[in-house]
Every structure is written in C-alpha cells, then in structure tokens.
Amino acid sequence: MVLQRRLEYGFDGYQVPVVPRASRSVRGRGPIRKKCDGNQIRAFEILACVAGNILQESESSVQSNAAGVKDQNHIFYTNSKGGREDEGRSIKKDPCEGGNFDEKSFACVPGFKGHHKSYKLNEFCQAHDNISHKVGSASNAYDHSEVTCSAKKLATISRKNNCGYSSSRVVGGPPYFGDFYEGKVGGILESKLEDGPYRSRSGRDQSLTVAGSSEDQMELDREPLALVDSESDVKVTLSRDRVNFVPFPRHCDNIKVVSRDDDENSVGCTQTSTITKAYRSPPDIQQRRMKKLFPSRHWRKSQKLKDGKKKPIYCNGRNFRIDERSQNIYPFKKRKFFNQSPIPASDGGLHHEGVINFPNKRINGDNCSAAFGASSSVASQQVPHESKGCDVKLSIKSFKVPELFIEIPATATVGSLKRTVMEAVTAVLGDGLHVGILLQGKEIRDDNKSLLQTGISQVQKRHSLGFILEPGHTQITPPACTERPSMVSGGKPRSLSRHLAPLTLQLGASYASPGRQLLNSGGSVERDLNIVPSLADSSTGNAMPETQALVAVPATSMEPLAVVPFDQKSHPEFVRRRIRRPFSVSEVEALVQAVEKLGTGRWRDVKLRAFDSAKHRTYVDLKDKWKTLVHTARISPHQRRGEPVPQELLDRVLAAHAYWSQHQARQQLKTAEAVCS
DNA sequence: TTTAGGG
DNA sequence: CCCTAAA
C-alpha cells in the first residue's frame, strides 16, 4: 500500500506561481470528441416484437416490464463486448472508477485550513452503493449505461485494486494546502510530488503522461488500474523536473457524477426502471417538467421546402420525445443521439441522386392505401367482455413504414442508394408518423370511440387488427417542433390513435436491439421513457386502459424509428434546449475539488479532470455552475433553492473563488509589469 | 475550441 | 442553460 502521507499547508501569504494551462496536446483526446462513424443504415422496418396477449390485469404490464429488464441486461452485456472503442472504454472505465472509491475514501483529505474532513467517506460510500445497485438492477443511468453491463469487469478490476496491484493515492485537499500525490504503477513507475497551484513552486504545470499501446490506452490516461494491468510499455513523459501524477480525482469525481445521475436523472436505457418510476410520477409534475423543458422558442416549426412539402422533421436524427399533452414528438440533441446511433451524422450529408416518390402519400386523411404501410400483426389478444374498464393489451409484432419508391440512376453508388433510402425514410418519418388502426382491413378513424365500441377489444383473430404507420402530417400536425400543440388532432380529446402514435415512436426511442451497439446516451433515453407512463397517467377517460396496456410494450427490444440519421447541420434551427440536469452534491463536490486545484480559468481542464465521463457536463456548464455556486454561497441559506449544498462545500467555493480571483489579479499585474518593462 | 460574461 | 465575442 502506498504510504499515506499528509502535508498541510496554509495558503495565506503564499506567492502563487504561474500556473500554465495544461498542454493543449491533450485536446482532441477524450470521449467528448469521439464520434461514431462508419456505421450502417438500419432497416426501415420497425420490429416491435412483443409476445402478445390481452390481459385483463394492469399488473401484467409490470411483468412485461420485468421481462424487459432481462432482455436489456442481456443486451447490455452483449453489447459491452462488441466494443467499439468508445464503448469499450467507457465500460472499462466506469468500473475502474468504481474501484477507486475505496481509495478515495481512504484518502486522507485535509480540509480547509488543514482540518480533516471525514464527510467524504460517507459520500463515497454512498456513491459506491449506488454503483453497486446499478449494476445489480441494471437500472443504469446517465451516459453510462455501460456501467450496467460491466459488473464482471468491475469485479475484476476491483479485485486488482484491492490486491494493491495499482495504488495511487491522493492525499490532499485544495492545492493551497498542499497536495501530495503518489502514484505507483505496477512497479514500473513511481512518482510522487507535492505540488499544487496553491503552493509555492518553481515549476509550471507538470504533468505525467502514461501511454500504453494496448487498446486500453484510452483508459490508461486516467486509469491507474488499467495502467497497472497493462503489459504494454509505459511511457512516462515528464515535463520539467517534477511529476504531477493525479490519477484519482477524476475518477472519484466521475463516480460521484455517475451515482448522482442514477439517482436523480435516471437517464437510462433501462426502460424498466424508468417506466416503473414514471408510473409513480404524478402527471402534473410530468407536465410541468415538460413545459419547462421545452420552451416554446425552441420549437420552431420546420421550414417548408420549395415544393411546399414540409421538410423532413429533424427528429429523424434524434430520439423522439413525446409531450404527454400535445403528443408532439420532440427531438433530442444529436449529440446524445450519436451515442446510440450507429449511423454517422457526418456522413457527408445526404446526396440526392435519386428521385423519391411517395405515390400513396395520404393527404388529409385520405384512405390509407395498401402501399402505404403494411399493417402490423397483432400476435394475439383476448377480450375482457365483462367489464368496460378492462385493459386491453395488444401485442404489436411489427410495424412497417410506408412503402417507398425510389428511383435512382444505375450508376449511383450503393452508398448513395443508402442515403437516398435514408432520405426517403427521413422524409416520411420526419413529417411525423401517425398510427392508423386497421380492423379487419378497415381503418378505424374515429379516435373517440372506445375499443369496445370499435370492436377492437373483441377481436379474436390474429391479423384482424393491424397498425400502420402513416405520415403524420396527414392527420396529425407534424409532431416535432410545432408550437401549436392544440392543432394536434384538432383539439379532440385523447383518443386511441393519439395514444398509439406515441407508442410507435416510443418504440423507436426505447430501442434496444440485441447485437446493436450500446445504447447509452446521456439522458435522452430516460426522458423518452419517462414520457410514456406519464402519458398513461395523464390520460383521461376510457382511453386509459389501452394506453397503459401499450405502455408496457417498449420494454422489449425493437428497432427504433429514431435511429434515422439526421444531419443536424442542415437543420440548425432545431437545436433544442438541453434538458436541465441539476448538479448533485457529489458533482458539486467534484467541481469544487477540481477548481480548488486548477483554478477558475481552466474549465476545460476541470472538465477533463472531474467530469470527463460526464458527457452532459461541458466545461461551459462547469463554469456556469461555478458561477452559480459562488452566488449561492453568498446568499443566505434560506434564499437558496434546489438540492441544498453543504455549507462546507460552499465555504470551499468561496475560499477557492477568492483565492483564484486574487491569483488572477496577480497574474494580470505581473503581465502588466512585464509589458511595461 | 476555449474562455469569459451577459442573458 | 443559452448565446457569443474574443482569443
């Protein structure tokens, strides 16, 4: 074990040295900049494989969800092996971070003015628990759905860690009190230093970089554990005479972030947990939340194309989101979408070498022709005749999107064909999908009729009930990006189709098909999933039963509609406001810790150091958060809102802020002097 | 791309 | 959180 040492320094009166920024060479690495590329276009057909039965008990939907968990677990696990680089990295990384909990917990952390703080221990334990729970329940969250899948790895790594294979320890609080880092790397590298921006020192930023040649390299950067294990050569690059080896804080911070996300954001691909959770959510709360999330100004409507046709809705490149009230479908930022989509957005854009026609496109509710959408098949159903209130549970085996006709020159490349098809899909999906219901070949249009009235609930034969996907603009206002929710369905009360539509899209959003690359996305998925139950919750009247029955469906894996690539660049006007994700206390802790060490002018480094794996936290976010933290610390406690931040943290915020402000002033003074002389 | 600040 | 001028 590494010797635990403590160095305490006061910072008053210290002449703080220039702290140069970290080498920009680090830029360009790291997950943030990673993008997926070279993926393939997915099939057009949407598979909604749900073993279907009609059940009378709403309870059954829960079971259905439970089944979904299993699937997902499996999927996650499978995917975790498939390993594109970023995924693999994440998967490995998080567990490693988990492994670091202990170390961090044991780290002796001098508090302000040299007082030791023990509160951290609890915090980290908590974080650890959260992780464990996550792994166990598969209810991953946050950008790190991978965490869920890597229990195995976690165990392995933890073991290594415990064996003291690798040990690095951070002993120290704010730099102004002196830090003591000791990194030991499998006997290959051992370095230690006592340094920190707050302390007087001759050097500038010193850094130690360890690079491995294995494919784990990405994590080597930050993972002492991986480092140790790696048989690859270890290169040590030292700038200046000292070494600054600080492998831990980042992980620890990250961990906190993860656990926090789990708790509060439930961002995840685990539909089960989300759904379950959402069932508990009061509809009004959901609605309020949604309202906040979608300021109208962010929902500019899609522009019209020259030919008067509406532009493909940008949702194509994102996940769909459905407002439980208007049932508008909202897109998610592509950034998140990328995490799930195998399709590169930077595919060079869509080419238009082919002519696409939609001969059967419906207009204003015209008949849905056969060409337009093969109906789905309903696996089986059963009818609870006896009571009106009975739930009707439907299993939709598959959906087919409208048939597309593509004309493309024989000389066109396969790639362009793909793009053309994709464009066609985009055009259709983009306009918003509408679900039609075919009962024995006949489409049911009256959305106000109950299932009983229409006879849907009495259908016994397979195939007698079908669902079709139609371009949404025919009957429903283009779902996404509209600011006129009232237009949807002409303001009619909730109806069957209105509930079904979201379902369709939901399928896409909940997407989790085996053999697929990891889903993981920072929160978007979760939100999507949250919506569905809230739909049920907020629905009124007898539409409720169907809705609930359908809500259970997403638990299974299906091909998402949302996985249609979309070139966001061509639709810049659709950039949506990000989901608000309040900082948790542990995130604040991580931030404070990082800022204490790095200062307030190096947000990128702060990000890299403490939030590297928190994709949803940008350096701008961190900067903003710091700003608000400082503000929060200055106002009286009763004026503060949101999750209360421990006073201790706020004190540190003020201290660090004061320190670095002064530091900055000094720097400016120095610079000025230098210029003058 | 980052930083720094206003909104 | 967003937007953006500046660097």
PDB file of C-alpha atoms in Angstrom, chain A residues 286-528:
ATOM      1  CA  GLN A 286     -44.519  15.460 -15.540  1.00  0.00           C
ATOM      2  CA  GLN A 287     -46.289  18.056 -17.456  1.00  0.00           C
ATOM      3  CA  ARG A 288     -44.759  20.825 -15.599  1.00  0.00           C
ATOM      4  CA  ARG A 289     -41.426  19.333 -16.199  1.00  0.00           C
ATOM      5  CA  MET A 290     -42.089  19.003 -19.822  1.00  0.00           C
ATOM      6  CA  LYS A 291     -43.195  22.520 -20.067  1.00  0.00           C
ATOM      7  CA  LYS A 292     -40.043  23.694 -18.585  1.00  0.00           C
ATOM      8  CA  LEU A 293     -38.046  21.507 -20.773  1.00  0.00           C
ATOM      9  CA  PHE A 294     -39.474  22.791 -23.904  1.00  0.00           C
ATOM     10  CA  PRO A 295     -39.652  26.450 -24.013  1.00  0.00           C
ATOM     11  CA  SER A 296     -41.643  27.390 -26.984  1.00  0.00           C
ATOM     12  CA  ARG A 297     -38.891  29.266 -28.562  1.00  0.00           C
ATOM     13  CA  HIS A 298     -37.101  26.038 -29.019  1.00  0.00           C
ATOM     14  CA  TRP A 299     -39.771  24.556 -31.008  1.00  0.00           C
ATOM     15  CA  ARG A 300     -39.634  26.396 -34.138  1.00  0.00           C
ATOM     16  CA  LYS A 301     -41.529  24.762 -36.770  1.00  0.00           C
ATOM     17  CA  SER A 302     -39.904  23.111 -39.630  1.00  0.00           C
ATOM     18  CA  GLN A 303     -39.487  25.153 -42.650  1.00  0.00           C
ATOM     19  CA  LYS A 304     -41.120  24.459 -45.861  1.00  0.00           C
ATOM     20  CA  LEU A 305     -39.335  23.188 -48.803  1.00  0.00           C
ATOM     21  CA  LYS A 306     -39.529  24.865 -52.086  1.00  0.00           C
ATOM     22  CA  ASP A 307     -42.096  22.481 -53.336  1.00  0.00           C
ATOM     23  CA  GLY A 308     -44.257  23.236 -50.446  1.00  0.00           C
ATOM     24  CA  LYS A 309     -43.545  19.961 -48.915  1.00  0.00           C
ATOM     25  CA  LYS A 310     -42.507  20.126 -45.398  1.00  0.00           C
ATOM     26  CA  LYS A 311     -39.007  19.490 -44.636  1.00  0.00           C
ATOM     27  CA  PRO A 312     -38.297  16.242 -43.089  1.00  0.00           C
ATOM     28  CA  ILE A 313     -38.641  16.747 -39.479  1.00  0.00           C
ATOM     29  CA  TYR A 314     -35.431  16.914 -37.738  1.00  0.00           C
ATOM     30  CA  CYS A 315     -36.470  14.418 -35.227  1.00  0.00           C
ATOM     31  CA  ASN A 316     -35.061  11.974 -37.535  1.00  0.00           C
ATOM     32  CA  GLY A 317     -31.694  12.427 -36.267  1.00  0.00           C
ATOM     33  CA  ARG A 318     -32.690  12.308 -32.722  1.00  0.00           C
ATOM     34  CA  ASN A 319     -34.736  10.486 -30.356  1.00  0.00           C
ATOM     35  CA  PHE A 320     -38.288  11.252 -30.270  1.00  0.00           C
ATOM     36  CA  ARG A 321     -39.833  12.758 -27.378  1.00  0.00           C
ATOM     37  CA  ILE A 322     -43.437  12.973 -26.794  1.00  0.00           C
ATOM     38  CA  ASP A 323     -45.223  15.559 -24.939  1.00  0.00           C
ATOM     39  CA  GLU A 324     -47.863  13.857 -22.998  1.00  0.00           C
ATOM     40  CA  ARG A 325     -50.297  16.556 -23.649  1.00  0.00           C
ATOM     41  CA  SER A 326     -49.901  17.509 -27.171  1.00  0.00           C
ATOM     42  CA  GLN A 327     -48.247  14.356 -28.141  1.00  0.00           C
ATOM     43  CA  ASN A 328     -45.865  16.262 -30.109  1.00  0.00           C
ATOM     44  CA  ILE A 329     -42.729  14.476 -30.655  1.00  0.00           C
ATOM     45  CA  TYR A 330     -39.656  16.237 -29.646  1.00  0.00           C
ATOM     46  CA  PRO A 331     -36.238  15.569 -30.813  1.00  0.00           C
ATOM     47  CA  PHE A 332     -33.197  15.147 -28.777  1.00  0.00           C
ATOM     48  CA  LYS A 333     -29.952  16.606 -29.425  1.00  0.00           C
ATOM     49  CA  LYS A 334     -27.957  14.775 -31.874  1.00  0.00           C
ATOM     50  CA  ARG A 335     -25.062  14.699 -29.582  1.00  0.00           C
ATOM     51  CA  LYS A 336     -26.880  12.256 -27.476  1.00  0.00           C
ATOM     52  CA  PHE A 337     -28.289  10.501 -30.318  1.00  0.00           C
ATOM     53  CA  PHE A 338     -24.888   9.714 -31.540  1.00  0.00           C
ATOM     54  CA  ASN A 339     -24.256   7.655 -28.580  1.00  0.00           C
ATOM     55  CA  GLN A 340     -26.850   5.288 -29.655  1.00  0.00           C
ATOM     56  CA  SER A 341     -26.851   5.505 -33.257  1.00  0.00           C
ATOM     57  CA  PRO A 342     -24.550   3.532 -35.339  1.00  0.00           C
ATOM     58  CA  ILE A 343     -25.138   5.919 -38.091  1.00  0.00           C
ATOM     59  CA  PRO A 344     -22.720   8.671 -38.544  1.00  0.00           C
ATOM     60  CA  ALA A 345     -24.184  12.037 -38.885  1.00  0.00           C
ATOM     61  CA  SER A 346     -21.149  13.306 -40.556  1.00  0.00           C
ATOM     62  CA  ASP A 347     -21.718  11.124 -43.411  1.00  0.00           C
ATOM     63  CA  GLY A 348     -21.149  13.910 -45.715  1.00  0.00           C
ATOM     64  CA  GLY A 349     -24.727  14.748 -45.853  1.00  0.00           C
ATOM     65  CA  LEU A 350     -27.371  13.266 -47.952  1.00  0.00           C
ATOM     66  CA  HIS A 351     -26.980  13.041 -51.590  1.00  0.00           C
ATOM     67  CA  HIS A 352     -29.837  13.363 -53.860  1.00  0.00           C
ATOM     68  CA  GLU A 353     -29.059  11.234 -56.742  1.00  0.00           C
ATOM     69  CA  GLY A 354     -32.318   9.515 -56.780  1.00  0.00           C
ATOM     70  CA  VAL A 355     -35.841  10.607 -57.108  1.00  0.00           C
ATOM     71  CA  ILE A 356     -38.153   9.533 -54.465  1.00  0.00           C
ATOM     72  CA  ASN A 357     -41.820   9.355 -54.779  1.00  0.00           C
ATOM     73  CA  PHE A 358     -44.429   8.556 -52.347  1.00  0.00           C
ATOM     74  CA  PRO A 359     -47.227   7.596 -54.598  1.00  0.00           C
ATOM     75  CA  ASN A 360     -49.527   6.736 -51.858  1.00  0.00           C
ATOM     76  CA  LYS A 361     -48.941   9.509 -49.590  1.00  0.00           C
ATOM     77  CA  ARG A 362     -52.094  10.332 -47.907  1.00  0.00           C
ATOM     78  CA  ILE A 363     -53.466  13.714 -47.809  1.00  0.00           C
ATOM     79  CA  ASN A 364     -55.794  14.923 -45.209  1.00  0.00           C
ATOM     80  CA  GLY A 365     -56.927  11.646 -44.017  1.00  0.00           C
ATOM     81  CA  ASP A 366     -57.498  10.070 -47.324  1.00  0.00           C
ATOM     82  CA  ASN A 367     -57.661   6.435 -47.369  1.00  0.00           C
ATOM     83  CA  CYS A 368     -54.615   4.646 -46.388  1.00  0.00           C
ATOM     84  CA  SER A 369     -53.657   2.589 -49.283  1.00  0.00           C
ATOM     85  CA  ALA A 370     -52.140  -0.760 -49.081  1.00  0.00           C
ATOM     86  CA  ALA A 371     -48.942   0.565 -50.411  1.00  0.00           C
ATOM     87  CA  PHE A 372     -48.644   2.728 -47.539  1.00  0.00           C
ATOM     88  CA  GLY A 373     -47.953   0.664 -44.716  1.00  0.00           C
ATOM     89  CA  ALA A 374     -48.161  -2.847 -44.250  1.00  0.00           C
ATOM     90  CA  SER A 375     -50.119  -3.363 -41.241  1.00  0.00           C
ATOM     91  CA  SER A 376     -48.646  -4.807 -38.227  1.00  0.00           C
ATOM     92  CA  SER A 377     -49.833  -8.010 -36.928  1.00  0.00           C
ATOM     93  CA  VAL A 378     -51.233  -8.447 -33.586  1.00  0.00           C
ATOM     94  CA  ALA A 379     -49.972 -11.537 -32.053  1.00  0.00           C
ATOM     95  CA  SER A 380     -52.908 -12.389 -30.009  1.00  0.00           C
ATOM     96  CA  GLN A 381     -55.499 -10.876 -27.971  1.00  0.00           C
ATOM     97  CA  GLN A 382     -58.195 -11.609 -25.682  1.00  0.00           C
ATOM     98  CA  VAL A 383     -61.210  -9.780 -24.747  1.00  0.00           C
ATOM     99  CA  PRO A 384     -62.465  -8.915 -21.416  1.00  0.00           C
ATOM    100  CA  HIS A 385     -66.047  -8.571 -22.383  1.00  0.00           C
ATOM    101  CA  GLU A 386     -67.436  -8.467 -18.995  1.00  0.00           C
ATOM    102  CA  SER A 387     -66.206  -5.177 -17.826  1.00  0.00           C
ATOM    103  CA  LYS A 388     -65.787  -1.986 -19.614  1.00  0.00           C
ATOM    104  CA  GLY A 389     -62.882  -0.929 -17.581  1.00  0.00           C
ATOM    105  CA  CYS A 390     -60.757  -3.859 -18.502  1.00  0.00           C
ATOM    106  CA  ASP A 391     -57.465  -3.256 -20.036  1.00  0.00           C
ATOM    107  CA  VAL A 392     -56.886  -4.410 -23.489  1.00  0.00           C
ATOM    108  CA  LYS A 393     -53.421  -5.453 -24.034  1.00  0.00           C
ATOM    109  CA  LEU A 394     -52.160  -5.633 -27.506  1.00  0.00           C
ATOM    110  CA  SER A 395     -49.028  -7.037 -28.821  1.00  0.00           C
ATOM    111  CA  ILE A 396     -47.729  -5.418 -31.862  1.00  0.00           C
ATOM    112  CA  LYS A 397     -45.459  -7.707 -33.612  1.00  0.00           C
ATOM    113  CA  SER A 398     -44.120  -5.336 -36.116  1.00  0.00           C
ATOM    114  CA  PHE A 399     -44.647  -2.130 -37.839  1.00  0.00           C
ATOM    115  CA  LYS A 400     -43.875  -1.295 -41.302  1.00  0.00           C
ATOM    116  CA  VAL A 401     -43.310   2.133 -42.501  1.00  0.00           C
ATOM    117  CA  PRO A 402     -44.953   3.287 -45.624  1.00  0.00           C
ATOM    118  CA  GLU A 403     -43.745   1.798 -48.777  1.00  0.00           C
ATOM    119  CA  LEU A 404     -41.254   3.891 -50.549  1.00  0.00           C
ATOM    120  CA  PHE A 405     -40.450   4.094 -54.166  1.00  0.00           C
ATOM    121  CA  ILE A 406     -37.037   5.087 -55.085  1.00  0.00           C
ATOM    122  CA  GLU A 407     -35.701   5.956 -58.407  1.00  0.00           C
ATOM    123  CA  ILE A 408     -32.033   6.133 -58.688  1.00  0.00           C
ATOM    124  CA  PRO A 409     -29.591   6.019 -61.536  1.00  0.00           C
ATOM    125  CA  ALA A 410     -27.973   2.698 -62.141  1.00  0.00           C
ATOM    126  CA  THR A 411     -24.686   4.406 -61.930  1.00  0.00           C
ATOM    127  CA  ALA A 412     -25.307   5.590 -58.477  1.00  0.00           C
ATOM    128  CA  THR A 413     -23.275   4.066 -55.770  1.00  0.00           C
ATOM    129  CA  VAL A 414     -24.536   1.808 -53.126  1.00  0.00           C
ATOM    130  CA  GLY A 415     -23.744   4.471 -50.702  1.00  0.00           C
ATOM    131  CA  SER A 416     -25.872   6.950 -52.438  1.00  0.00           C
ATOM    132  CA  LEU A 417     -28.646   4.451 -52.616  1.00  0.00           C
ATOM    133  CA  LYS A 418     -28.467   4.039 -48.933  1.00  0.00           C
ATOM    134  CA  ARG A 419     -28.515   7.686 -48.426  1.00  0.00           C
ATOM    135  CA  THR A 420     -31.381   8.036 -50.735  1.00  0.00           C
ATOM    136  CA  VAL A 421     -33.348   5.485 -48.903  1.00  0.00           C
ATOM    137  CA  MET A 422     -32.460   7.121 -45.734  1.00  0.00           C
ATOM    138  CA  GLU A 423     -33.589  10.380 -47.050  1.00  0.00           C
ATOM    139  CA  ALA A 424     -36.838   8.869 -48.036  1.00  0.00           C
ATOM    140  CA  VAL A 425     -37.292   7.451 -44.631  1.00  0.00           C
ATOM    141  CA  THR A 426     -36.384  10.699 -43.163  1.00  0.00           C
ATOM    142  CA  ALA A 427     -38.918  12.418 -45.248  1.00  0.00           C
ATOM    143  CA  VAL A 428     -41.619  10.129 -44.103  1.00  0.00           C
ATOM    144  CA  LEU A 429     -40.681   9.841 -40.538  1.00  0.00           C
ATOM    145  CA  GLY A 430     -39.726  13.380 -40.412  1.00  0.00           C
ATOM    146  CA  ASP A 431     -43.143  14.515 -41.152  1.00  0.00           C
ATOM    147  CA  GLY A 432     -44.224  12.742 -38.154  1.00  0.00           C
ATOM    148  CA  LEU A 433     -45.771   9.419 -38.000  1.00  0.00           C
ATOM    149  CA  HIS A 434     -49.275   8.655 -37.390  1.00  0.00           C
ATOM    150  CA  VAL A 435     -50.544   5.335 -36.409  1.00  0.00           C
ATOM    151  CA  GLY A 436     -53.520   4.008 -38.126  1.00  0.00           C
ATOM    152  CA  ILE A 437     -55.560   1.138 -36.953  1.00  0.00           C
ATOM    153  CA  LEU A 438     -56.927  -1.420 -39.266  1.00  0.00           C
ATOM    154  CA  LEU A 439     -59.658  -3.603 -38.058  1.00  0.00           C
ATOM    155  CA  GLN A 440     -60.274  -6.364 -40.472  1.00  0.00           C
ATOM    156  CA  GLY A 441     -58.821  -4.360 -43.238  1.00  0.00           C
ATOM    157  CA  LYS A 442     -60.757  -1.308 -42.464  1.00  0.00           C
ATOM    158  CA  GLU A 443     -59.175   1.641 -40.917  1.00  0.00           C
ATOM    159  CA  ILE A 444     -60.712   2.987 -37.840  1.00  0.00           C
ATOM    160  CA  ARG A 445     -60.716   6.684 -37.912  1.00  0.00           C
ATOM    161  CA  ASP A 446     -62.869   7.689 -35.100  1.00  0.00           C
ATOM    162  CA  ASP A 447     -60.454   8.355 -32.388  1.00  0.00           C
ATOM    163  CA  ASN A 448     -63.138   8.908 -29.893  1.00  0.00           C
ATOM    164  CA  LYS A 449     -64.619   5.528 -29.946  1.00  0.00           C
ATOM    165  CA  SER A 450     -63.629   3.142 -27.314  1.00  0.00           C
ATOM    166  CA  LEU A 451     -62.085  -0.150 -28.053  1.00  0.00           C
ATOM    167  CA  LEU A 452     -65.274  -1.764 -27.082  1.00  0.00           C
ATOM    168  CA  GLN A 453     -67.241   0.342 -29.445  1.00  0.00           C
ATOM    169  CA  THR A 454     -64.987  -0.258 -32.332  1.00  0.00           C
ATOM    170  CA  GLY A 455     -64.777  -3.884 -31.577  1.00  0.00           C
ATOM    171  CA  ILE A 456     -61.083  -3.849 -31.216  1.00  0.00           C
ATOM    172  CA  SER A 457     -61.304  -5.342 -27.830  1.00  0.00           C
ATOM    173  CA  GLN A 458     -63.325  -8.187 -29.190  1.00  0.00           C
ATOM    174  CA  VAL A 459     -61.032  -9.122 -31.939  1.00  0.00           C
ATOM    175  CA  GLN A 460     -60.017 -12.687 -31.629  1.00  0.00           C
ATOM    176  CA  LYS A 461     -58.141 -13.454 -34.726  1.00  0.00           C
ATOM    177  CA  ARG A 462     -54.676 -12.584 -35.464  1.00  0.00           C
ATOM    178  CA  HIS A 463     -54.213 -10.171 -38.238  1.00  0.00           C
ATOM    179  CA  SER A 464     -57.666  -8.877 -37.952  1.00  0.00           C
ATOM    180  CA  LEU A 465     -56.276  -5.973 -36.104  1.00  0.00           C
ATOM    181  CA  GLY A 466     -53.409  -4.106 -37.544  1.00  0.00           C
ATOM    182  CA  PHE A 467     -51.472  -0.996 -37.000  1.00  0.00           C
ATOM    183  CA  ILE A 468     -49.995   1.013 -39.728  1.00  0.00           C
ATOM    184  CA  LEU A 469     -47.665   3.871 -39.846  1.00  0.00           C
ATOM    185  CA  GLU A 470     -48.567   6.771 -41.922  1.00  0.00           C
ATOM    186  CA  PRO A 471     -47.001  10.092 -42.487  1.00  0.00           C
ATOM    187  CA  GLY A 472     -48.024  12.111 -39.573  1.00  0.00           C
ATOM    188  CA  HIS A 473     -48.817  15.285 -41.369  1.00  0.00           C
ATOM    189  CA  THR A 474     -51.888  13.793 -42.785  1.00  0.00           C
ATOM    190  CA  GLN A 475     -53.862  13.804 -39.661  1.00  0.00           C
ATOM    191  CA  ILE A 476     -51.582  14.963 -37.044  1.00  0.00           C
ATOM    192  CA  THR A 477     -49.626  18.062 -37.083  1.00  0.00           C
ATOM    193  CA  PRO A 478     -46.050  17.314 -37.739  1.00  0.00           C
ATOM    194  CA  PRO A 479     -45.179  16.134 -34.370  1.00  0.00           C
ATOM    195  CA  ALA A 480     -41.916  17.655 -33.678  1.00  0.00           C
ATOM    196  CA  CYS A 481     -41.093  21.201 -33.468  1.00  0.00           C
ATOM    197  CA  THR A 482     -44.503  22.523 -33.552  1.00  0.00           C
ATOM    198  CA  GLU A 483     -45.550  25.226 -31.306  1.00  0.00           C
ATOM    199  CA  ARG A 484     -49.125  24.548 -31.802  1.00  0.00           C
ATOM    200  CA  PRO A 485     -49.948  21.550 -29.815  1.00  0.00           C
ATOM    201  CA  SER A 486     -53.550  22.451 -29.942  1.00  0.00           C
ATOM    202  CA  MET A 487     -53.582  21.615 -33.558  1.00  0.00           C
ATOM    203  CA  VAL A 488     -52.931  18.062 -32.829  1.00  0.00           C
ATOM    204  CA  SER A 489     -55.951  16.078 -33.557  1.00  0.00           C
ATOM    205  CA  GLY A 490     -57.863  19.198 -33.795  1.00  0.00           C
ATOM    206  CA  GLY A 491     -58.111  19.502 -30.134  1.00  0.00           C
ATOM    207  CA  LYS A 492     -60.070  16.375 -29.782  1.00  0.00           C
ATOM    208  CA  PRO A 493     -59.968  14.595 -26.541  1.00  0.00           C
ATOM    209  CA  ARG A 494     -57.465  11.919 -26.115  1.00  0.00           C
ATOM    210  CA  SER A 495     -58.164   9.052 -28.253  1.00  0.00           C
ATOM    211  CA  LEU A 496     -56.852   5.763 -29.157  1.00  0.00           C
ATOM    212  CA  SER A 497     -54.814   6.866 -32.054  1.00  0.00           C
ATOM    213  CA  ARG A 498     -53.370   9.601 -30.140  1.00  0.00           C
ATOM    214  CA  HIS A 499     -52.109   7.199 -27.685  1.00  0.00           C
ATOM    215  CA  LEU A 500     -50.882   4.848 -30.212  1.00  0.00           C
ATOM    216  CA  ALA A 501     -48.864   7.351 -32.048  1.00  0.00           C
ATOM    217  CA  PRO A 502     -46.559   7.949 -29.199  1.00  0.00           C
ATOM    218  CA  LEU A 503     -46.269   4.309 -28.733  1.00  0.00           C
ATOM    219  CA  THR A 504     -44.929   3.898 -32.144  1.00  0.00           C
ATOM    220  CA  LEU A 505     -42.384   6.465 -31.645  1.00  0.00           C
ATOM    221  CA  GLN A 506     -41.671   5.284 -28.275  1.00  0.00           C
ATOM    222  CA  LEU A 507     -40.652   2.032 -29.702  1.00  0.00           C
ATOM    223  CA  GLY A 508     -38.075   3.819 -31.581  1.00  0.00           C
ATOM    224  CA  ALA A 509     -36.883   5.760 -28.694  1.00  0.00           C
ATOM    225  CA  SER A 510     -36.603   2.862 -26.404  1.00  0.00           C
ATOM    226  CA  TYR A 511     -34.658   0.987 -28.897  1.00  0.00           C
ATOM    227  CA  ALA A 512     -32.547  -1.758 -27.654  1.00  0.00           C
ATOM    228  CA  SER A 513     -31.882  -4.401 -30.103  1.00  0.00           C
ATOM    229  CA  PRO A 514     -29.524  -7.180 -29.434  1.00  0.00           C
ATOM    230  CA  GLY A 515     -26.406  -7.141 -31.429  1.00  0.00           C
ATOM    231  CA  ARG A 516     -26.677  -3.496 -31.514  1.00  0.00           C
ATOM    232  CA  GLN A 517     -24.071  -1.272 -30.220  1.00  0.00           C
ATOM    233  CA  LEU A 518     -24.611   0.110 -26.885  1.00  0.00           C
ATOM    234  CA  LEU A 519     -27.409   2.389 -26.325  1.00  0.00           C
ATOM    235  CA  ASN A 520     -26.064   4.667 -23.755  1.00  0.00           C
ATOM    236  CA  SER A 521     -26.932   8.182 -24.047  1.00  0.00           C
ATOM    237  CA  GLY A 522     -26.878  10.939 -21.676  1.00  0.00           C
ATOM    238  CA  GLY A 523     -30.310  11.129 -20.512  1.00  0.00           C
ATOM    239  CA  SER A 524     -32.253  11.354 -23.596  1.00  0.00           C
ATOM    240  CA  VAL A 525     -33.441   7.866 -23.467  1.00  0.00           C
ATOM    241  CA  GLU A 526     -34.579   8.113 -19.996  1.00  0.00           C
ATOM    242  CA  ARG A 527     -36.629  11.106 -20.671  1.00  0.00           C
ATOM    243  CA  ASP A 528     -38.217   9.430 -23.518  1.00  0.00           C
TER     244      ASP A 528
END
